[in-house]
Amino acid sequence: MNRRDSLRLFTGAAALAALAPARAFAQAAPPPPAGPFKLPPLGYANDALEPHIDATTMMIHHDRHHQAFITNLNGLVPKWADLATMPVETIMADPSKIPEAVRGPVRNNLGGHFNHTFFWELMTPGGAKEPTGDLKSAIDAMGGLAGVSDKVNAAGLARFGSGWAWLVVNKDKKLDVVSTPNQDTPLELGAKPIIGVDVWEHAYYLKYQNKRADYLKSWWNTVNWDKAGANFKKATA
Ligand code: MN3
């Protein structure tokens, strides 16, 4: 290409941009890298969990934090092809099977994708306000909902730095409370999650600042007990 041709191309592009600046601007944003991982949509509006979780936190948490895990995972697929085909649960149940060269980033980003997908589905603006059926019986046997939620909250408060607090069915098939650091999942403990709450600061800081205890207490109002019951049924099947 000679100088005159490149000038002509440039002039053409500039003219297009002047004609349709909004479109030109939109096209300037890089498209998300293609790949098998997709951000699952929230099943409700960003403000649907107000006042317990504010709309801005939900938007940033889902559209940016979760999207970052998806983007990173798609970037990791060329380095480890099995990532695209192996079930998430299989990989996260035994992260030692991930090739060492990509183990850290796969563990963090796939764990983040699993945990957040679980979290969005566990919350709802409507639905049952307390456990029912077999899950209710198991929670009652553990001291009732107030006692169990206190234990989960205590696990969340005791988690130094970032991580999650969980109500799980453990490897002995018993209801149990555990906490995991970073984006580790309960799966590698041989446990199946029933309830899980994100205690990373990004999950609550805009509204609750340093008051993690207030966030945890309020968060229980968002729990989708139908989903928790379904998780329990699957975990004990
Ligand atoms: Mn999070």
PDB file of C-alpha atoms and ligand atoms in Angstrom:
ATOM      1  CA  MET A   1       0.000   0.000   0.000  1.00  0.00           C
ATOM      2  CA  ASN A   2       1.434   3.425  -0.947  1.00  0.00           C
ATOM      3  CA  ARG A   3       1.054   6.579   1.068  1.00  0.00           C
ATOM      4  CA  ARG A   4      -1.788   7.948  -1.035  1.00  0.00           C
ATOM      5  CA  ASP A   5      -3.829   4.752  -0.639  1.00  0.00           C
ATOM      6  CA  SER A   6      -3.351   4.701   3.105  1.00  0.00           C
ATOM      7  CA  LEU A   7      -4.364   8.372   3.303  1.00  0.00           C
ATOM      8  CA  ARG A   8      -7.486   7.592   1.287  1.00  0.00           C
ATOM      9  CA  LEU A   9      -8.332   4.708   3.626  1.00  0.00           C
ATOM     10  CA  PHE A  10      -7.777   6.947   6.609  1.00  0.00           C
ATOM     11  CA  THR A  11      -9.981   9.693   5.142  1.00  0.00           C
ATOM     12  CA  GLY A  12     -12.692   7.136   4.429  1.00  0.00           C
ATOM     13  CA  ALA A  13     -12.596   5.828   7.982  1.00  0.00           C
ATOM     14  CA  ALA A  14     -12.637   9.351   9.425  1.00  0.00           C
ATOM     15  CA  ALA A  15     -15.631  10.267   7.253  1.00  0.00           C
ATOM     16  CA  LEU A  16     -17.511   7.162   8.435  1.00  0.00           C
ATOM     17  CA  ALA A  17     -16.703   8.011  12.026  1.00  0.00           C
ATOM     18  CA  ALA A  18     -17.995  11.559  11.551  1.00  0.00           C
ATOM     19  CA  LEU A  19     -21.212  10.275   9.973  1.00  0.00           C
ATOM     20  CA  ALA A  20     -21.906   7.719  12.673  1.00  0.00           C
ATOM     21  CA  PRO A  21     -19.878   8.583  15.767  1.00  0.00           C
ATOM     22  CA  ALA A  22     -21.908   6.419  18.156  1.00  0.00           C
ATOM     23  CA  ARG A  23     -21.534   3.378  15.934  1.00  0.00           C
ATOM     24  CA  ALA A  24     -17.852   4.037  15.395  1.00  0.00           C
ATOM     25  CA  PHE A  25     -17.357   4.327  19.150  1.00  0.00           C
ATOM     26  CA  ALA A  26     -19.243   1.105  19.818  1.00  0.00           C
ATOM     27  CA  GLN A  27     -17.095  -0.661  17.243  1.00  0.00           C
ATOM     28  CA  ALA A  28     -13.943   0.623  18.913  1.00  0.00           C
ATOM     29  CA  ALA A  29     -14.626  -1.521  22.020  1.00  0.00           C
ATOM     30  CA  PRO A  30     -12.884  -4.885  21.686  1.00  0.00           C
ATOM     31  CA  PRO A  31     -15.314  -7.767  21.322  1.00  0.00           C
ATOM     32  CA  PRO A  32     -15.235 -10.362  24.138  1.00  0.00           C
ATOM     33  CA  PRO A  33     -12.879 -13.165  23.140  1.00  0.00           C
ATOM     34  CA  ALA A  34     -14.721 -16.065  21.601  1.00  0.00           C
ATOM     35  CA  GLY A  35     -14.771 -19.286  23.524  1.00  0.00           C
ATOM     36  CA  PRO A  36     -16.927 -21.962  25.072  1.00  0.00           C
ATOM     37  CA  PHE A  37     -17.505 -20.115  28.369  1.00  0.00           C
ATOM     38  CA  LYS A  38     -20.431 -17.683  28.506  1.00  0.00           C
ATOM     39  CA  LEU A  39     -21.626 -15.425  31.297  1.00  0.00           C
ATOM     40  CA  PRO A  40     -24.928 -16.858  32.562  1.00  0.00           C
ATOM     41  CA  PRO A  41     -27.594 -14.135  32.769  1.00  0.00           C
ATOM     42  CA  LEU A  42     -29.034 -13.165  36.145  1.00  0.00           C
ATOM     43  CA  GLY A  43     -32.541 -14.533  36.462  1.00  0.00           C
ATOM     44  CA  TYR A  44     -33.720 -11.152  37.802  1.00  0.00           C
ATOM     45  CA  ALA A  45     -33.018  -7.426  37.525  1.00  0.00           C
ATOM     46  CA  ASN A  46     -29.948  -5.863  39.170  1.00  0.00           C
ATOM     47  CA  ASP A  47     -32.201  -4.076  41.664  1.00  0.00           C
ATOM     48  CA  ALA A  48     -34.409  -7.083  42.422  1.00  0.00           C
ATOM     49  CA  LEU A  49     -32.593  -7.952  45.650  1.00  0.00           C
ATOM     50  CA  GLU A  50     -32.793  -4.437  47.097  1.00  0.00           C
ATOM     51  CA  PRO A  51     -32.507  -3.448  49.904  1.00  0.00           C
ATOM     52  CA  HIS A  52     -30.367  -6.458  50.849  1.00  0.00           C
ATOM     53  CA  ILE A  53     -28.026  -6.169  47.870  1.00  0.00           C
ATOM     54  CA  ASP A  54     -27.945  -2.872  45.982  1.00  0.00           C
ATOM     55  CA  ALA A  55     -28.287  -2.671  42.198  1.00  0.00           C
ATOM     56  CA  THR A  56     -24.811  -1.217  41.586  1.00  0.00           C
ATOM     57  CA  THR A  57     -23.144  -4.017  43.528  1.00  0.00           C
ATOM     58  CA  MET A  58     -25.127  -6.600  41.582  1.00  0.00           C
ATOM     59  CA  MET A  59     -24.232  -5.013  38.236  1.00  0.00           C
ATOM     60  CA  ILE A  60     -20.501  -4.772  38.984  1.00  0.00           C
ATOM     61  CA  HIS A  61     -20.414  -8.191  40.621  1.00  0.00           C
ATOM     62  CA  HIS A  62     -22.165  -9.994  37.764  1.00  0.00           C
ATOM     63  CA  ASP A  63     -21.262  -7.976  34.660  1.00  0.00           C
ATOM     64  CA  ARG A  64     -17.625  -7.283  35.580  1.00  0.00           C
ATOM     65  CA  HIS A  65     -16.334  -9.712  38.222  1.00  0.00           C
ATOM     66  CA  HIS A  66     -18.069 -12.799  36.861  1.00  0.00           C
ATOM     67  CA  GLN A  67     -17.389 -11.699  33.268  1.00  0.00           C
ATOM     68  CA  ALA A  68     -13.674 -11.506  34.128  1.00  0.00           C
ATOM     69  CA  PHE A  69     -13.697 -15.195  35.113  1.00  0.00           C
ATOM     70  CA  ILE A  70     -15.409 -16.042  31.799  1.00  0.00           C
ATOM     71  CA  THR A  71     -12.943 -13.976  29.756  1.00  0.00           C
ATOM     72  CA  ASN A  72      -9.993 -15.525  31.577  1.00  0.00           C
ATOM     73  CA  LEU A  73     -11.353 -19.067  31.128  1.00  0.00           C
ATOM     74  CA  ASN A  74     -11.776 -18.572  27.380  1.00  0.00           C
ATOM     75  CA  GLY A  75      -8.175 -17.353  27.318  1.00  0.00           C
ATOM     76  CA  LEU A  76      -7.066 -20.533  29.132  1.00  0.00           C
ATOM     77  CA  VAL A  77      -8.785 -22.995  26.784  1.00  0.00           C
ATOM     78  CA  PRO A  78      -5.998 -22.813  24.150  1.00  0.00           C
ATOM     79  CA  LYS A  79      -3.531 -23.743  26.924  1.00  0.00           C
ATOM     80  CA  TRP A  80      -5.569 -26.706  28.215  1.00  0.00           C
ATOM     81  CA  ALA A  81      -8.156 -28.057  25.778  1.00  0.00           C
ATOM     82  CA  ASP A  82      -9.888 -30.324  28.363  1.00  0.00           C
ATOM     83  CA  LEU A  83     -11.089 -27.179  30.119  1.00  0.00           C
ATOM     84  CA  ALA A  84     -13.660 -26.752  27.343  1.00  0.00           C
ATOM     85  CA  THR A  85     -15.141 -30.236  27.652  1.00  0.00           C
ATOM     86  CA  MET A  86     -14.592 -31.587  31.169  1.00  0.00           C
ATOM     87  CA  PRO A  87     -17.479 -30.898  33.590  1.00  0.00           C
ATOM     88  CA  VAL A  88     -16.737 -28.038  35.982  1.00  0.00           C
ATOM     89  CA  GLU A  89     -17.625 -30.232  38.980  1.00  0.00           C
ATOM     90  CA  THR A  90     -15.120 -32.912  37.901  1.00  0.00           C
ATOM     91  CA  ILE A  91     -12.270 -30.421  37.611  1.00  0.00           C
ATOM     92  CA  MET A  92     -13.035 -28.567  40.838  1.00  0.00           C
ATOM     93  CA  ALA A  93     -13.507 -31.786  42.844  1.00  0.00           C
ATOM     94  CA  ASP A  94      -9.817 -32.542  42.269  1.00  0.00           C
ATOM     95  CA  PRO A  95      -7.809 -29.517  41.126  1.00  0.00           C
ATOM     96  CA  SER A  96      -4.581 -31.568  41.383  1.00  0.00           C
ATOM     97  CA  LYS A  97      -5.595 -33.040  38.000  1.00  0.00           C
ATOM     98  CA  ILE A  98      -5.276 -29.644  36.326  1.00  0.00           C
ATOM     99  CA  PRO A  99      -1.920 -29.391  34.486  1.00  0.00           C
ATOM    100  CA  GLU A 100       0.498 -27.574  36.736  1.00  0.00           C
ATOM    101  CA  ALA A 101       1.258 -24.855  34.164  1.00  0.00           C
ATOM    102  CA  VAL A 102      -2.352 -23.583  34.300  1.00  0.00           C
ATOM    103  CA  ARG A 103      -3.472 -24.917  37.691  1.00  0.00           C
ATOM    104  CA  GLY A 104      -3.494 -21.591  39.554  1.00  0.00           C
ATOM    105  CA  PRO A 105      -5.490 -19.583  37.008  1.00  0.00           C
ATOM    106  CA  VAL A 106      -7.868 -22.469  36.176  1.00  0.00           C
ATOM    107  CA  ARG A 107      -8.562 -23.087  39.842  1.00  0.00           C
ATOM    108  CA  ASN A 108      -9.267 -19.410  40.527  1.00  0.00           C
ATOM    109  CA  ASN A 109     -11.326 -18.653  37.431  1.00  0.00           C
ATOM    110  CA  LEU A 110     -13.251 -21.920  37.147  1.00  0.00           C
ATOM    111  CA  GLY A 111     -13.909 -21.851  40.891  1.00  0.00           C
ATOM    112  CA  GLY A 112     -15.089 -18.264  40.515  1.00  0.00           C
ATOM    113  CA  HIS A 113     -17.379 -19.220  37.627  1.00  0.00           C
ATOM    114  CA  PHE A 114     -18.833 -22.191  39.550  1.00  0.00           C
ATOM    115  CA  ASN A 115     -19.287 -20.285  42.820  1.00  0.00           C
ATOM    116  CA  HIS A 116     -20.900 -17.236  41.234  1.00  0.00           C
ATOM    117  CA  THR A 117     -23.245 -19.236  39.006  1.00  0.00           C
ATOM    118  CA  PHE A 118     -24.332 -21.104  42.153  1.00  0.00           C
ATOM    119  CA  PHE A 119     -24.735 -17.795  44.018  1.00  0.00           C
ATOM    120  CA  TRP A 120     -26.921 -16.065  41.382  1.00  0.00           C
ATOM    121  CA  GLU A 121     -29.211 -19.074  41.206  1.00  0.00           C
ATOM    122  CA  LEU A 122     -29.470 -19.325  44.973  1.00  0.00           C
ATOM    123  CA  MET A 123     -30.904 -15.819  45.286  1.00  0.00           C
ATOM    124  CA  THR A 124     -34.347 -14.605  44.290  1.00  0.00           C
ATOM    125  CA  PRO A 125     -36.597 -11.626  44.915  1.00  0.00           C
ATOM    126  CA  GLY A 126     -39.505 -14.016  45.561  1.00  0.00           C
ATOM    127  CA  GLY A 127     -40.017 -17.594  46.545  1.00  0.00           C
ATOM    128  CA  ALA A 128     -40.319 -19.471  49.817  1.00  0.00           C
ATOM    129  CA  LYS A 129     -39.076 -17.544  52.862  1.00  0.00           C
ATOM    130  CA  GLU A 130     -37.817 -20.612  54.709  1.00  0.00           C
ATOM    131  CA  PRO A 131     -36.774 -24.198  54.051  1.00  0.00           C
ATOM    132  CA  THR A 132     -39.374 -26.875  53.479  1.00  0.00           C
ATOM    133  CA  GLY A 133     -39.462 -30.662  53.237  1.00  0.00           C
ATOM    134  CA  ASP A 134     -36.322 -32.760  53.727  1.00  0.00           C
ATOM    135  CA  LEU A 135     -34.040 -29.722  53.906  1.00  0.00           C
ATOM    136  CA  LYS A 136     -36.182 -28.258  56.705  1.00  0.00           C
ATOM    137  CA  SER A 137     -35.981 -31.578  58.592  1.00  0.00           C
ATOM    138  CA  ALA A 138     -32.188 -31.676  58.231  1.00  0.00           C
ATOM    139  CA  ILE A 139     -31.839 -28.021  59.309  1.00  0.00           C
ATOM    140  CA  ASP A 140     -34.161 -28.598  62.271  1.00  0.00           C
ATOM    141  CA  ALA A 141     -32.027 -31.591  63.300  1.00  0.00           C
ATOM    142  CA  MET A 142     -28.988 -29.258  63.231  1.00  0.00           C
ATOM    143  CA  GLY A 143     -30.600 -26.718  65.561  1.00  0.00           C
ATOM    144  CA  GLY A 144     -33.080 -24.890  63.333  1.00  0.00           C
ATOM    145  CA  LEU A 145     -32.681 -22.159  60.736  1.00  0.00           C
ATOM    146  CA  ALA A 146     -31.603 -19.469  63.223  1.00  0.00           C
ATOM    147  CA  GLY A 147     -28.829 -21.677  64.570  1.00  0.00           C
ATOM    148  CA  VAL A 148     -27.698 -22.852  61.148  1.00  0.00           C
ATOM    149  CA  SER A 149     -27.638 -19.349  59.645  1.00  0.00           C
ATOM    150  CA  ASP A 150     -25.653 -18.165  62.703  1.00  0.00           C
ATOM    151  CA  LYS A 151     -23.087 -20.910  62.015  1.00  0.00           C
ATOM    152  CA  VAL A 152     -22.792 -19.967  58.338  1.00  0.00           C
ATOM    153  CA  ASN A 153     -22.458 -16.280  59.259  1.00  0.00           C
ATOM    154  CA  ALA A 154     -19.788 -17.124  61.849  1.00  0.00           C
ATOM    155  CA  ALA A 155     -17.866 -19.072  59.188  1.00  0.00           C
ATOM    156  CA  GLY A 156     -18.145 -16.077  56.858  1.00  0.00           C
ATOM    157  CA  LEU A 157     -16.954 -13.677  59.541  1.00  0.00           C
ATOM    158  CA  ALA A 158     -14.053 -15.938  60.479  1.00  0.00           C
ATOM    159  CA  ARG A 159     -12.866 -16.112  56.850  1.00  0.00           C
ATOM    160  CA  PHE A 160      -9.855 -13.797  56.854  1.00  0.00           C
ATOM    161  CA  GLY A 161      -9.607 -11.892  53.579  1.00  0.00           C
ATOM    162  CA  SER A 162     -11.694 -13.266  50.730  1.00  0.00           C
ATOM    163  CA  GLY A 163     -13.739 -16.414  50.334  1.00  0.00           C
ATOM    164  CA  TRP A 164     -17.068 -18.078  50.870  1.00  0.00           C
ATOM    165  CA  ALA A 165     -19.185 -19.566  53.659  1.00  0.00           C
ATOM    166  CA  TRP A 166     -21.229 -22.660  52.911  1.00  0.00           C
ATOM    167  CA  LEU A 167     -23.906 -24.972  54.159  1.00  0.00           C
ATOM    168  CA  VAL A 168     -23.008 -28.289  52.552  1.00  0.00           C
ATOM    169  CA  VAL A 169     -23.765 -31.977  52.542  1.00  0.00           C
ATOM    170  CA  ASN A 170     -20.339 -33.294  53.510  1.00  0.00           C
ATOM    171  CA  LYS A 171     -18.613 -36.499  52.410  1.00  0.00           C
ATOM    172  CA  ASP A 172     -20.372 -38.358  55.270  1.00  0.00           C
ATOM    173  CA  LYS A 173     -23.708 -37.186  53.790  1.00  0.00           C
ATOM    174  CA  LYS A 174     -24.284 -34.891  56.790  1.00  0.00           C
ATOM    175  CA  LEU A 175     -25.321 -31.253  56.742  1.00  0.00           C
ATOM    176  CA  ASP A 176     -22.257 -29.216  57.685  1.00  0.00           C
ATOM    177  CA  VAL A 177     -20.901 -25.649  57.655  1.00  0.00           C
ATOM    178  CA  VAL A 178     -17.574 -24.901  55.974  1.00  0.00           C
ATOM    179  CA  SER A 179     -15.676 -21.911  54.633  1.00  0.00           C
ATOM    180  CA  THR A 180     -13.373 -21.810  51.616  1.00  0.00           C
ATOM    181  CA  PRO A 181     -10.665 -19.238  50.794  1.00  0.00           C
ATOM    182  CA  ASN A 182     -10.467 -17.285  47.523  1.00  0.00           C
ATOM    183  CA  GLN A 183     -12.565 -19.032  44.840  1.00  0.00           C
ATOM    184  CA  ASP A 184     -12.051 -22.563  46.163  1.00  0.00           C
ATOM    185  CA  THR A 185     -15.234 -24.622  46.091  1.00  0.00           C
ATOM    186  CA  PRO A 186     -16.584 -27.111  48.650  1.00  0.00           C
ATOM    187  CA  LEU A 187     -16.330 -29.789  45.943  1.00  0.00           C
ATOM    188  CA  GLU A 188     -12.655 -30.445  46.689  1.00  0.00           C
ATOM    189  CA  LEU A 189     -13.659 -31.182  50.306  1.00  0.00           C
ATOM    190  CA  GLY A 190     -15.909 -33.925  48.953  1.00  0.00           C
ATOM    191  CA  ALA A 191     -18.883 -31.729  49.866  1.00  0.00           C
ATOM    192  CA  LYS A 192     -21.902 -30.564  47.853  1.00  0.00           C
ATOM    193  CA  PRO A 193     -23.052 -26.961  48.367  1.00  0.00           C
ATOM    194  CA  ILE A 194     -26.616 -26.305  49.530  1.00  0.00           C
ATOM    195  CA  ILE A 195     -26.244 -22.631  50.504  1.00  0.00           C
ATOM    196  CA  GLY A 196     -23.254 -20.441  49.722  1.00  0.00           C
ATOM    197  CA  VAL A 197     -22.531 -16.808  50.429  1.00  0.00           C
ATOM    198  CA  ASP A 198     -19.785 -14.696  48.881  1.00  0.00           C
ATOM    199  CA  VAL A 199     -17.811 -12.809  51.552  1.00  0.00           C
ATOM    200  CA  TRP A 200     -15.373 -11.086  49.203  1.00  0.00           C
ATOM    201  CA  GLU A 201     -15.571  -7.356  49.858  1.00  0.00           C
ATOM    202  CA  HIS A 202     -16.811  -6.762  46.292  1.00  0.00           C
ATOM    203  CA  ALA A 203     -20.018  -8.591  47.272  1.00  0.00           C
ATOM    204  CA  TYR A 204     -21.019  -6.018  49.884  1.00  0.00           C
ATOM    205  CA  TYR A 205     -18.593  -3.104  50.309  1.00  0.00           C
ATOM    206  CA  LEU A 206     -20.536  -0.367  48.440  1.00  0.00           C
ATOM    207  CA  LYS A 207     -23.527  -0.719  50.748  1.00  0.00           C
ATOM    208  CA  TYR A 208     -22.123  -2.231  53.939  1.00  0.00           C
ATOM    209  CA  GLN A 209     -18.458  -1.049  53.843  1.00  0.00           C
ATOM    210  CA  ASN A 210     -16.583  -2.940  56.578  1.00  0.00           C
ATOM    211  CA  LYS A 211     -19.754  -4.333  58.191  1.00  0.00           C
ATOM    212  CA  ARG A 212     -19.613  -7.875  56.858  1.00  0.00           C
ATOM    213  CA  ALA A 213     -21.837  -9.084  59.727  1.00  0.00           C
ATOM    214  CA  ASP A 214     -24.667  -6.738  58.638  1.00  0.00           C
ATOM    215  CA  TYR A 215     -24.378  -7.945  55.035  1.00  0.00           C
ATOM    216  CA  LEU A 216     -24.505 -11.589  56.111  1.00  0.00           C
ATOM    217  CA  LYS A 217     -27.533 -11.031  58.317  1.00  0.00           C
ATOM    218  CA  SER A 218     -29.433  -9.212  55.558  1.00  0.00           C
ATOM    219  CA  TRP A 219     -28.312 -11.643  52.837  1.00  0.00           C
ATOM    220  CA  TRP A 220     -30.463 -14.493  54.180  1.00  0.00           C
ATOM    221  CA  ASN A 221     -33.536 -12.560  52.998  1.00  0.00           C
ATOM    222  CA  THR A 222     -32.462 -13.223  49.397  1.00  0.00           C
ATOM    223  CA  VAL A 223     -32.190 -17.013  49.676  1.00  0.00           C
ATOM    224  CA  ASN A 224     -34.228 -18.999  47.172  1.00  0.00           C
ATOM    225  CA  TRP A 225     -35.324 -21.873  49.409  1.00  0.00           C
ATOM    226  CA  ASP A 226     -36.807 -23.772  46.500  1.00  0.00           C
ATOM    227  CA  LYS A 227     -33.346 -23.810  44.904  1.00  0.00           C
ATOM    228  CA  ALA A 228     -31.659 -24.715  48.212  1.00  0.00           C
ATOM    229  CA  GLY A 229     -34.145 -27.596  48.602  1.00  0.00           C
ATOM    230  CA  ALA A 230     -33.333 -28.790  45.088  1.00  0.00           C
ATOM    231  CA  ASN A 231     -29.592 -28.592  45.882  1.00  0.00           C
ATOM    232  CA  PHE A 232     -30.177 -30.700  49.002  1.00  0.00           C
ATOM    233  CA  LYS A 233     -32.225 -33.274  47.094  1.00  0.00           C
ATOM    234  CA  LYS A 234     -29.485 -33.623  44.472  1.00  0.00           C
ATOM    235  CA  ALA A 235     -26.727 -33.809  47.104  1.00  0.00           C
ATOM    236  CA  THR A 236     -28.433 -36.549  49.092  1.00  0.00           C
ATOM    237  CA  ALA A 237     -29.738 -38.576  46.127  1.00  0.00           C
TER     238      ALA A 237
HETATM  239 MN   MN3 B   1     -17.858 -12.489  44.108  1.00  0.00          MN
END
